[in-house]
PDB file of C-alpha atoms in Angstrom:
ATOM      1  CA  LEU A 246      -6.612 -10.900 -15.962  1.00 39.00           C
ATOM      2  CA  ALA A 247      -4.694  -9.396 -18.855  1.00 49.00           C
ATOM      3  CA  THR A 248      -2.405 -12.432 -18.987  1.00 63.00           C
ATOM      4  CA  GLY A 249      -5.313 -14.820 -19.306  1.00 73.00           C
ATOM      5  CA  VAL A 250      -4.130 -16.668 -16.187  1.00 84.00           C
ATOM      6  CA  ASP A 251      -6.425 -17.160 -13.202  1.00 88.00           C
ATOM      7  CA  ILE A 252      -3.950 -16.765 -10.348  1.00 90.00           C
ATOM      8  CA  THR A 253      -6.111 -18.833  -8.009  1.00 87.00           C
ATOM      9  CA  HIS A 254      -5.485 -21.893 -10.218  1.00 86.00           C
ATOM     10  CA  HIS A 255      -2.249 -23.551  -9.153  1.00 88.00           C
ATOM     11  CA  LYS A 256      -1.591 -25.459 -12.396  1.00 92.00           C
ATOM     12  CA  ASP A 257      -2.043 -22.404 -14.610  1.00 92.00           C
ATOM     13  CA  VAL A 258       0.172 -20.282 -12.367  1.00 93.00           C
ATOM     14  CA  LEU A 259       2.866 -22.957 -12.229  1.00 93.00           C
ATOM     15  CA  ALA A 260       2.876 -23.334 -16.011  1.00 94.00           C
ATOM     16  CA  ARG A 261       3.275 -19.588 -16.579  1.00 93.00           C
ATOM     17  CA  ILE A 262       5.949 -19.083 -13.920  1.00 95.00           C
ATOM     18  CA  SER A 263       7.910 -22.183 -14.940  1.00 94.00           C
ATOM     19  CA  ALA A 264       7.962 -21.031 -18.568  1.00 94.00           C
ATOM     20  CA  SER A 265       9.530 -17.679 -17.651  1.00 93.00           C
ATOM     21  CA  GLU A 266      13.303 -17.159 -17.707  1.00 94.00           C
ATOM     22  CA  SER A 267      13.035 -14.568 -14.946  1.00 95.00           C
ATOM     23  CA  THR A 268      14.570 -15.382 -11.592  1.00 97.00           C
ATOM     24  CA  TRP A 269      12.106 -13.150  -9.718  1.00 98.00           C
ATOM     25  CA  VAL A 270       8.316 -13.006  -9.676  1.00 97.00           C
ATOM     26  CA  LEU A 271       6.588  -9.765  -8.624  1.00 97.00           C
ATOM     27  CA  HIS A 272       3.173 -10.380  -7.063  1.00 97.00           C
ATOM     28  CA  MET A 273       1.280  -7.077  -7.196  1.00 95.00           C
ATOM     29  CA  ALA A 274      -2.264  -8.310  -7.761  1.00 94.00           C
ATOM     30  CA  ALA A 275      -4.756  -7.739  -4.945  1.00 95.00           C
ATOM     31  CA  ILE A 276      -8.359  -6.931  -4.151  1.00 95.00           C
ATOM     32  CA  THR A 277      -8.040  -3.608  -2.340  1.00 95.00           C
ATOM     33  CA  ASP A 278     -11.568  -2.193  -1.899  1.00 95.00           C
ATOM     34  CA  VAL A 279     -11.210  -1.806   1.867  1.00 97.00           C
ATOM     35  CA  ASP A 280     -14.847  -0.966   2.637  1.00 97.00           C
ATOM     36  CA  GLY A 281     -16.283  -3.361   0.045  1.00 96.00           C
ATOM     37  CA  VAL A 282     -14.121  -6.222   1.258  1.00 96.00           C
ATOM     38  CA  GLU A 283     -15.357  -5.706   4.830  1.00 97.00           C
ATOM     39  CA  GLN A 284     -18.779  -6.949   3.699  1.00 96.00           C
ATOM     40  CA  GLU A 285     -17.198 -10.338   2.894  1.00 96.00           C
ATOM     41  CA  ARG A 286     -16.002 -11.062   6.420  1.00 96.00           C
ATOM     42  CA  SER A 287     -18.889 -13.478   7.048  1.00 96.00           C
ATOM     43  CA  LEU A 288     -18.040 -15.373   3.847  1.00 96.00           C
ATOM     44  CA  GLY A 289     -14.548 -16.239   5.063  1.00 96.00           C
ATOM     45  CA  ALA A 290     -12.579 -18.299   2.559  1.00 95.00           C
ATOM     46  CA  ALA A 291     -15.494 -18.256   0.110  1.00 96.00           C
ATOM     47  CA  GLY A 292     -15.222 -14.503  -0.439  1.00 96.00           C
ATOM     48  CA  LYS A 293     -13.529 -12.898  -3.419  1.00 96.00           C
ATOM     49  CA  ALA A 294     -10.993 -11.084  -1.241  1.00 97.00           C
ATOM     50  CA  TRP A 295      -9.828 -14.308   0.396  1.00 97.00           C
ATOM     51  CA  GLN A 296      -9.631 -16.038  -2.967  1.00 96.00           C
ATOM     52  CA  GLY A 297      -7.753 -13.150  -4.574  1.00 96.00           C
ATOM     53  CA  ASN A 298      -5.470 -12.182  -1.703  1.00 97.00           C
ATOM     54  CA  VAL A 299      -4.865 -15.498   0.053  1.00 98.00           C
ATOM     55  CA  VAL A 300      -5.621 -18.448  -2.232  1.00 96.00           C
ATOM     56  CA  ALA A 301      -3.963 -16.806  -5.235  1.00 96.00           C
ATOM     57  CA  THR A 302      -0.921 -15.885  -3.169  1.00 97.00           C
ATOM     58  CA  GLY A 303      -0.648 -19.486  -2.023  1.00 97.00           C
ATOM     59  CA  ALA A 304      -0.727 -20.698  -5.627  1.00 96.00           C
ATOM     60  CA  ILE A 305       2.005 -18.238  -6.613  1.00 97.00           C
ATOM     61  CA  VAL A 306       4.136 -19.200  -3.596  1.00 97.00           C
ATOM     62  CA  ASP A 307       3.863 -22.902  -4.462  1.00 96.00           C
ATOM     63  CA  ALA A 308       4.710 -22.210  -8.099  1.00 96.00           C
ATOM     64  CA  CYS A 309       7.772 -20.153  -7.164  1.00 97.00           C
ATOM     65  CA  ARG A 310       8.937 -22.866  -4.780  1.00 97.00           C
ATOM     66  CA  GLN A 311       8.624 -25.543  -7.467  1.00 96.00           C
ATOM     67  CA  ALA A 312      10.194 -23.367 -10.189  1.00 96.00           C
ATOM     68  CA  GLY A 313      13.049 -22.187  -7.953  1.00 97.00           C
ATOM     69  CA  LYS A 314      12.227 -18.469  -8.266  1.00 98.00           C
ATOM     70  CA  LYS A 315      12.270 -15.685  -5.710  1.00 98.00           C
ATOM     71  CA  LEU A 316       8.986 -13.902  -4.996  1.00 98.00           C
ATOM     72  CA  LEU A 317       8.354 -10.255  -4.106  1.00 98.00           C
ATOM     73  CA  TYR A 318       4.907  -9.565  -2.636  1.00 98.00           C
ATOM     74  CA  ILE A 319       3.260  -6.161  -2.247  1.00 98.00           C
ATOM     75  CA  SER A 320       1.486  -5.747   1.081  1.00 98.00           C
ATOM     76  CA  THR A 321       0.107  -2.876   3.128  1.00 98.00           C
ATOM     77  CA  ASP A 322       0.437  -0.822   6.306  1.00 98.00           C
ATOM     78  CA  TYR A 323      -3.104  -1.952   7.136  1.00 98.00           C
ATOM     79  CA  VAL A 324      -1.724  -5.189   8.607  1.00 98.00           C
ATOM     80  CA  PHE A 325      -1.021  -3.127  11.767  1.00 98.00           C
ATOM     81  CA  ASP A 326      -3.757  -2.142  14.200  1.00 97.00           C
ATOM     82  CA  GLY A 327      -2.538   1.448  14.596  1.00 97.00           C
ATOM     83  CA  ALA A 328      -2.481   1.336  18.396  1.00 96.00           C
ATOM     84  CA  LYS A 329       1.244   2.200  18.558  1.00 94.00           C
ATOM     85  CA  ASP A 330       2.811   5.422  17.367  1.00 91.00           C
ATOM     86  CA  GLU A 331       5.118   3.698  14.871  1.00 96.00           C
ATOM     87  CA  TYR A 332       5.902   0.280  13.451  1.00 98.00           C
ATOM     88  CA  ALA A 333       9.182  -1.305  12.394  1.00 98.00           C
ATOM     89  CA  GLU A 334       9.545  -4.184   9.958  1.00 98.00           C
ATOM     90  CA  THR A 335      10.009  -6.489  12.943  1.00 97.00           C
ATOM     91  CA  ASP A 336       6.742  -5.546  14.682  1.00 98.00           C
ATOM     92  CA  GLN A 337       3.988  -8.160  14.843  1.00 97.00           C
ATOM     93  CA  PRO A 338       0.940  -7.349  12.677  1.00 98.00           C
ATOM     94  CA  ASN A 339      -2.534  -7.299  14.181  1.00 98.00           C
ATOM     95  CA  PRO A 340      -4.940  -6.647  11.288  1.00 98.00           C
ATOM     96  CA  GLN A 341      -8.379  -5.282  12.124  1.00 97.00           C
ATOM     97  CA  GLY A 342     -10.270  -4.967   8.823  1.00 98.00           C
ATOM     98  CA  TRP A 343     -11.044  -7.967   6.624  1.00 98.00           C
ATOM     99  CA  TYR A 344      -8.912  -6.602   3.775  1.00 98.00           C
ATOM    100  CA  ALA A 345      -6.013  -6.335   6.216  1.00 98.00           C
ATOM    101  CA  VAL A 346      -6.637  -9.870   7.457  1.00 98.00           C
ATOM    102  CA  THR A 347      -6.413 -11.265   3.925  1.00 98.00           C
ATOM    103  CA  LYS A 348      -3.194  -9.387   3.214  1.00 98.00           C
ATOM    104  CA  TRP A 349      -1.629 -10.639   6.455  1.00 98.00           C
ATOM    105  CA  GLU A 350      -2.613 -14.196   5.549  1.00 98.00           C
ATOM    106  CA  GLY A 351      -0.899 -13.587   2.216  1.00 98.00           C
ATOM    107  CA  GLU A 352       2.232 -12.401   4.025  1.00 98.00           C
ATOM    108  CA  LYS A 353       2.285 -15.613   6.052  1.00 98.00           C
ATOM    109  CA  LYS A 354       2.390 -17.629   2.845  1.00 98.00           C
ATOM    110  CA  ILE A 355       5.317 -15.581   1.536  1.00 98.00           C
ATOM    111  CA  MET A 356       7.199 -16.245   4.763  1.00 98.00           C
ATOM    112  CA  THR A 357       7.157 -19.988   4.069  1.00 98.00           C
ATOM    113  CA  LEU A 358       9.643 -19.323   1.257  1.00 98.00           C
ATOM    114  CA  GLY A 359      12.293 -18.236   3.753  1.00 97.00           C
ATOM    115  CA  GLU A 360      15.151 -16.492   1.927  1.00 97.00           C
ATOM    116  CA  GLY A 361      13.178 -16.855  -1.293  1.00 98.00           C
ATOM    117  CA  GLY A 362      10.453 -14.421  -0.246  1.00 98.00           C
ATOM    118  CA  VAL A 363      10.261 -10.630   0.054  1.00 98.00           C
ATOM    119  CA  ILE A 364       7.364  -8.688   1.568  1.00 98.00           C
ATOM    120  CA  VAL A 365       7.163  -5.019   0.601  1.00 98.00           C
ATOM    121  CA  ARG A 366       4.645  -2.984   2.555  1.00 98.00           C
ATOM    122  CA  ILE A 367       3.545   0.226   0.898  1.00 98.00           C
ATOM    123  CA  ALA A 368       1.164   2.863   2.232  1.00 98.00           C
ATOM    124  CA  ASN A 369      -1.259   5.382   0.717  1.00 97.00           C
ATOM    125  CA  PRO A 370       0.183   5.540  -2.816  1.00 97.00           C
ATOM    126  CA  TYR A 371      -0.349   8.620  -4.970  1.00 98.00           C
ATOM    127  CA  ARG A 372       0.826   9.501  -8.482  1.00 97.00           C
ATOM    128  CA  SER A 373       0.134  11.678 -11.516  1.00 97.00           C
ATOM    129  CA  ARG A 374      -3.536  11.761 -12.515  1.00 95.00           C
ATOM    130  CA  ASP A 375      -4.872   8.390 -13.658  1.00 93.00           C
ATOM    131  CA  PRO A 376      -8.083   8.719 -15.712  1.00 88.00           C
ATOM    132  CA  ILE A 377      -9.289   5.305 -14.541  1.00 88.00           C
ATOM    133  CA  LYS A 378      -8.402   5.068 -10.864  1.00 86.00           C
ATOM    134  CA  GLY A 379      -8.127   8.192  -8.757  1.00 88.00           C
ATOM    135  CA  ASP A 380      -5.877   8.418  -5.699  1.00 96.00           C
ATOM    136  CA  PHE A 381      -6.487  10.372  -2.512  1.00 97.00           C
ATOM    137  CA  VAL A 382      -4.453  13.354  -3.743  1.00 98.00           C
ATOM    138  CA  HIS A 383      -6.572  13.864  -6.841  1.00 98.00           C
ATOM    139  CA  LYS A 384      -9.847  13.270  -5.016  1.00 97.00           C
ATOM    140  CA  ILE A 385      -8.869  16.158  -2.757  1.00 98.00           C
ATOM    141  CA  LEU A 386      -7.736  18.250  -5.721  1.00 97.00           C
ATOM    142  CA  ASP A 387     -11.034  17.748  -7.536  1.00 97.00           C
ATOM    143  CA  ARG A 388     -12.939  19.090  -4.547  1.00 97.00           C
ATOM    144  CA  LEU A 389     -10.599  22.053  -4.140  1.00 98.00           C
ATOM    145  CA  ALA A 390     -10.814  22.866  -7.851  1.00 97.00           C
ATOM    146  CA  ALA A 391     -14.609  22.943  -7.549  1.00 97.00           C
ATOM    147  CA  GLY A 392     -14.383  25.316  -4.587  1.00 96.00           C
ATOM    148  CA  GLN A 393     -15.667  22.634  -2.222  1.00 97.00           C
ATOM    149  CA  THR A 394     -14.425  22.125   1.299  1.00 97.00           C
ATOM    150  CA  VAL A 395     -12.292  19.145   2.315  1.00 98.00           C
ATOM    151  CA  VAL A 396     -12.591  17.693   5.799  1.00 98.00           C
ATOM    152  CA  ALA A 397      -9.867  15.335   7.031  1.00 98.00           C
ATOM    153  CA  PRO A 398      -8.790  13.812  10.358  1.00 98.00           C
ATOM    154  CA  SER A 399      -6.181  15.788  12.273  1.00 98.00           C
ATOM    155  CA  ASP A 400      -5.499  13.092  14.890  1.00 98.00           C
ATOM    156  CA  GLN A 401      -4.724  10.207  12.508  1.00 98.00           C
ATOM    157  CA  ILE A 402      -1.159   9.551  11.307  1.00 98.00           C
ATOM    158  CA  PHE A 403      -0.392   8.021   7.919  1.00 97.00           C
ATOM    159  CA  VAL A 404       2.510   7.833   5.470  1.00 98.00           C
ATOM    160  CA  PRO A 405       1.770   8.870   1.869  1.00 97.00           C
ATOM    161  CA  THR A 406       4.031   7.260  -0.735  1.00 98.00           C
ATOM    162  CA  PHE A 407       4.897   8.694  -4.154  1.00 98.00           C
ATOM    163  CA  VAL A 408       4.404   5.828  -6.619  1.00 98.00           C
ATOM    164  CA  ASP A 409       7.351   6.877  -8.769  1.00 98.00           C
ATOM    165  CA  ASP A 410       9.659   6.104  -5.831  1.00 98.00           C
ATOM    166  CA  ILE A 411       8.438   2.534  -5.472  1.00 98.00           C
ATOM    167  CA  ALA A 412       9.808   0.976  -8.680  1.00 96.00           C
ATOM    168  CA  PRO A 413      13.421   2.142  -8.099  1.00 98.00           C
ATOM    169  CA  ALA A 414      13.165   0.853  -4.521  1.00 98.00           C
ATOM    170  CA  LEU A 415      11.993  -2.555  -5.731  1.00 98.00           C
ATOM    171  CA  ARG A 416      14.844  -2.632  -8.241  1.00 98.00           C
ATOM    172  CA  THR A 417      17.367  -1.938  -5.487  1.00 98.00           C
ATOM    173  CA  ILE A 418      15.908  -4.649  -3.232  1.00 98.00           C
ATOM    174  CA  ILE A 419      16.046  -7.182  -6.059  1.00 98.00           C
ATOM    175  CA  GLN A 420      19.590  -6.200  -7.044  1.00 98.00           C
ATOM    176  CA  ALA A 421      20.615  -6.665  -3.403  1.00 98.00           C
ATOM    177  CA  ASN A 422      19.014 -10.141  -3.506  1.00 97.00           C
ATOM    178  CA  GLY A 423      16.874  -9.081  -0.590  1.00 97.00           C
ATOM    179  CA  SER A 424      14.651 -11.204   1.613  1.00 97.00           C
ATOM    180  CA  GLY A 425      12.257 -10.627   4.485  1.00 98.00           C
ATOM    181  CA  ILE A 426      10.161  -7.504   5.084  1.00 98.00           C
ATOM    182  CA  TYR A 427      10.748  -3.965   3.804  1.00 98.00           C
ATOM    183  CA  HIS A 428       8.660  -0.851   4.391  1.00 98.00           C
ATOM    184  CA  VAL A 429       8.763   1.075   1.110  1.00 98.00           C
ATOM    185  CA  VAL A 430       6.968   4.241   2.156  1.00 98.00           C
ATOM    186  CA  GLY A 431       7.331   8.002   2.026  1.00 98.00           C
ATOM    187  CA  SER A 432       9.944   9.698   4.179  1.00 97.00           C
ATOM    188  CA  ASP A 433       7.537  11.553   6.455  1.00 95.00           C
ATOM    189  CA  ALA A 434       4.370  10.816   8.421  1.00 97.00           C
ATOM    190  CA  LEU A 435       1.594  13.343   8.927  1.00 97.00           C
ATOM    191  CA  SER A 436      -2.134  13.637   9.478  1.00 98.00           C
ATOM    192  CA  PRO A 437      -4.601  13.567   6.558  1.00 98.00           C
ATOM    193  CA  TYR A 438      -5.521  17.119   7.574  1.00 98.00           C
ATOM    194  CA  GLU A 439      -1.899  18.230   7.200  1.00 98.00           C
ATOM    195  CA  ALA A 440      -1.689  16.358   3.901  1.00 98.00           C
ATOM    196  CA  ALA A 441      -4.781  18.107   2.528  1.00 98.00           C
ATOM    197  CA  LYS A 442      -3.376  21.501   3.542  1.00 98.00           C
ATOM    198  CA  THR A 443      -0.104  20.626   1.789  1.00 98.00           C
ATOM    199  CA  ILE A 444      -1.954  19.676  -1.399  1.00 98.00           C
ATOM    200  CA  ALA A 445      -3.860  22.958  -1.351  1.00 98.00           C
ATOM    201  CA  ARG A 446      -0.687  24.956  -0.769  1.00 98.00           C
ATOM    202  CA  VAL A 447       1.351  23.252  -3.508  1.00 98.00           C
ATOM    203  CA  TYR A 448      -1.438  23.613  -6.088  1.00 97.00           C
ATOM    204  CA  GLY A 449      -2.281  27.191  -5.115  1.00 97.00           C
ATOM    205  CA  TYR A 450      -5.730  26.647  -3.591  1.00 97.00           C
ATOM    206  CA  GLN A 451      -7.019  28.354  -0.483  1.00 96.00           C
ATOM    207  CA  GLU A 452      -5.957  26.390   2.576  1.00 96.00           C
ATOM    208  CA  SER A 453      -9.067  27.712   4.320  1.00 97.00           C
ATOM    209  CA  LEU A 454     -11.057  25.191   2.256  1.00 98.00           C
ATOM    210  CA  VAL A 455      -9.499  22.423   4.372  1.00 98.00           C
ATOM    211  CA  GLY A 456     -11.227  21.654   7.664  1.00 98.00           C
ATOM    212  CA  GLU A 457     -10.400  19.148  10.370  1.00 97.00           C
ATOM    213  CA  THR A 458     -12.291  16.379  12.074  1.00 98.00           C
ATOM    214  CA  THR A 459     -11.448  13.341  14.178  1.00 98.00           C
ATOM    215  CA  PHE A 460     -10.478   9.869  13.029  1.00 98.00           C
ATOM    216  CA  ALA A 461     -13.479   8.367  14.829  1.00 97.00           C
ATOM    217  CA  ALA A 462     -15.954  10.744  13.193  1.00 98.00           C
ATOM    218  CA  TYR A 463     -14.492  10.496   9.697  1.00 97.00           C
ATOM    219  CA  PHE A 464     -14.485   6.706   9.516  1.00 97.00           C
ATOM    220  CA  VAL A 465     -17.709   5.990  11.404  1.00 97.00           C
ATOM    221  CA  GLY A 466     -19.560   3.073   9.792  1.00 96.00           C
ATOM    222  CA  ARG A 467     -16.595   2.141   7.612  1.00 97.00           C
ATOM    223  CA  ALA A 468     -14.037  -0.685   7.719  1.00 97.00           C
ATOM    224  CA  PRO A 469     -11.378  -0.486  10.455  1.00 96.00           C
ATOM    225  CA  ARG A 470      -8.185   1.326   9.540  1.00 96.00           C
ATOM    226  CA  PRO A 471      -4.973   1.985  11.478  1.00 97.00           C
ATOM    227  CA  PHE A 472      -5.235   5.067  13.707  1.00 97.00           C
ATOM    228  CA  HIS A 473      -1.486   5.627  13.779  1.00 96.00           C
ATOM    229  CA  ALA A 474       0.419   3.972  10.943  1.00 94.00           C
ATOM    230  CA  ARG A 475       3.826   5.595  10.998  1.00 96.00           C
ATOM    231  CA  LEU A 476       6.050   2.969   9.357  1.00 98.00           C
ATOM    232  CA  ARG A 477       9.773   2.932  10.043  1.00 96.00           C
ATOM    233  CA  HIS A 478      11.825   2.206   6.926  1.00 96.00           C
ATOM    234  CA  ASP A 479      15.204   1.319   8.368  1.00 96.00           C
ATOM    235  CA  ARG A 480      15.903  -1.534   5.963  1.00 98.00           C
ATOM    236  CA  ILE A 481      15.523   0.502   2.770  1.00 98.00           C
ATOM    237  CA  THR A 482      17.549   3.308   4.324  1.00 97.00           C
ATOM    238  CA  GLN A 483      20.367   0.818   4.863  1.00 97.00           C
ATOM    239  CA  LEU A 484      20.202   0.050   1.128  1.00 98.00           C
ATOM    240  CA  GLY A 485      20.572   3.742   0.312  1.00 97.00           C
ATOM    241  CA  ILE A 486      16.988   4.125  -0.913  1.00 97.00           C
ATOM    242  CA  GLN A 487      15.637   7.670  -0.655  1.00 96.00           C
ATOM    243  CA  MET A 488      11.865   8.243  -0.635  1.00 98.00           C
ATOM    244  CA  SER A 489      10.183  11.594  -1.218  1.00 98.00           C
ATOM    245  CA  ASP A 490       8.635  13.609   1.578  1.00 97.00           C
ATOM    246  CA  PHE A 491       5.000  14.463   0.905  1.00 98.00           C
ATOM    247  CA  ALA A 492       5.456  18.091  -0.147  1.00 98.00           C
ATOM    248  CA  SER A 493       8.161  17.125  -2.652  1.00 98.00           C
ATOM    249  CA  GLY A 494       6.085  14.235  -3.978  1.00 98.00           C
ATOM    250  CA  VAL A 495       3.023  16.423  -4.514  1.00 98.00           C
ATOM    251  CA  ALA A 496       5.182  19.013  -6.285  1.00 98.00           C
ATOM    252  CA  SER A 497       6.384  16.259  -8.649  1.00 98.00           C
ATOM    253  CA  VAL A 498       2.792  15.186  -9.263  1.00 98.00           C
ATOM    254  CA  LYS A 499       1.837  18.780 -10.068  1.00 97.00           C
ATOM    255  CA  ARG A 500       4.606  18.987 -12.673  1.00 97.00           C
ATOM    256  CA  GLN A 501       3.543  15.670 -14.202  1.00 97.00           C
ATOM    257  CA  ASP A 502      -0.125  16.697 -14.240  1.00 95.00           C
ATOM    258  CA  SER A 503       0.753  19.960 -15.978  1.00 94.00           C
ATOM    259  CA  ALA A 504       2.634  18.046 -18.680  1.00 91.00           C
ATOM    260  CA  GLN A 505      -0.295  15.757 -19.499  1.00 81.00           C
TER     261      GLN A 505
END
């Protein structure tokens, strides 16, 4: 880690957190390779994902409890099974993939802090082009720019989230001395097929390059993912937080990409 602290080591984490004057700790570290992590299911607690997403979270929770600091934890829409059409903050998770299981176990540890813990679930983040880690928007753009077709599920529902909206939302939650669970996600839900068509349209590519398939066919042989993951965001709405719809978010990304 850039800080030189192994977050799975309780003593090191406690020393770093106790030395800080901050009243809040933001826990954003995670192992997020959904398909790679699925291969660790048989390893259980010995796997890297469990160590990084569960053991490390436990160490941070214990350190925050001892140091008297509030903790904000970034989680995921993948904690839901996707069997329902939509999910509120109060709905019970039922993770299917191993990555999702480890994140849900992390959420459980945050909950032991009571009023001292905040769980923020985000979904399908996208942003201006990152030369190191590409997001789903730019993976689609790269194919369109090369004149290649893009095939995406038309029966799946997901909620893309513009990364630039997340930081202001976190600031508002912290300023409100929030606690519990918040869904910090984009303002609209759509299918990946609709999202790909939107990307093509905003960037001026031929929408005919985008084809549709089914959720079952697209993800065959891969880790389980939610089929329908429309997240309600009532709690952030009550705080006055406005999140971008997908078309507006992609338009912002296009402007940022053009300025790079």
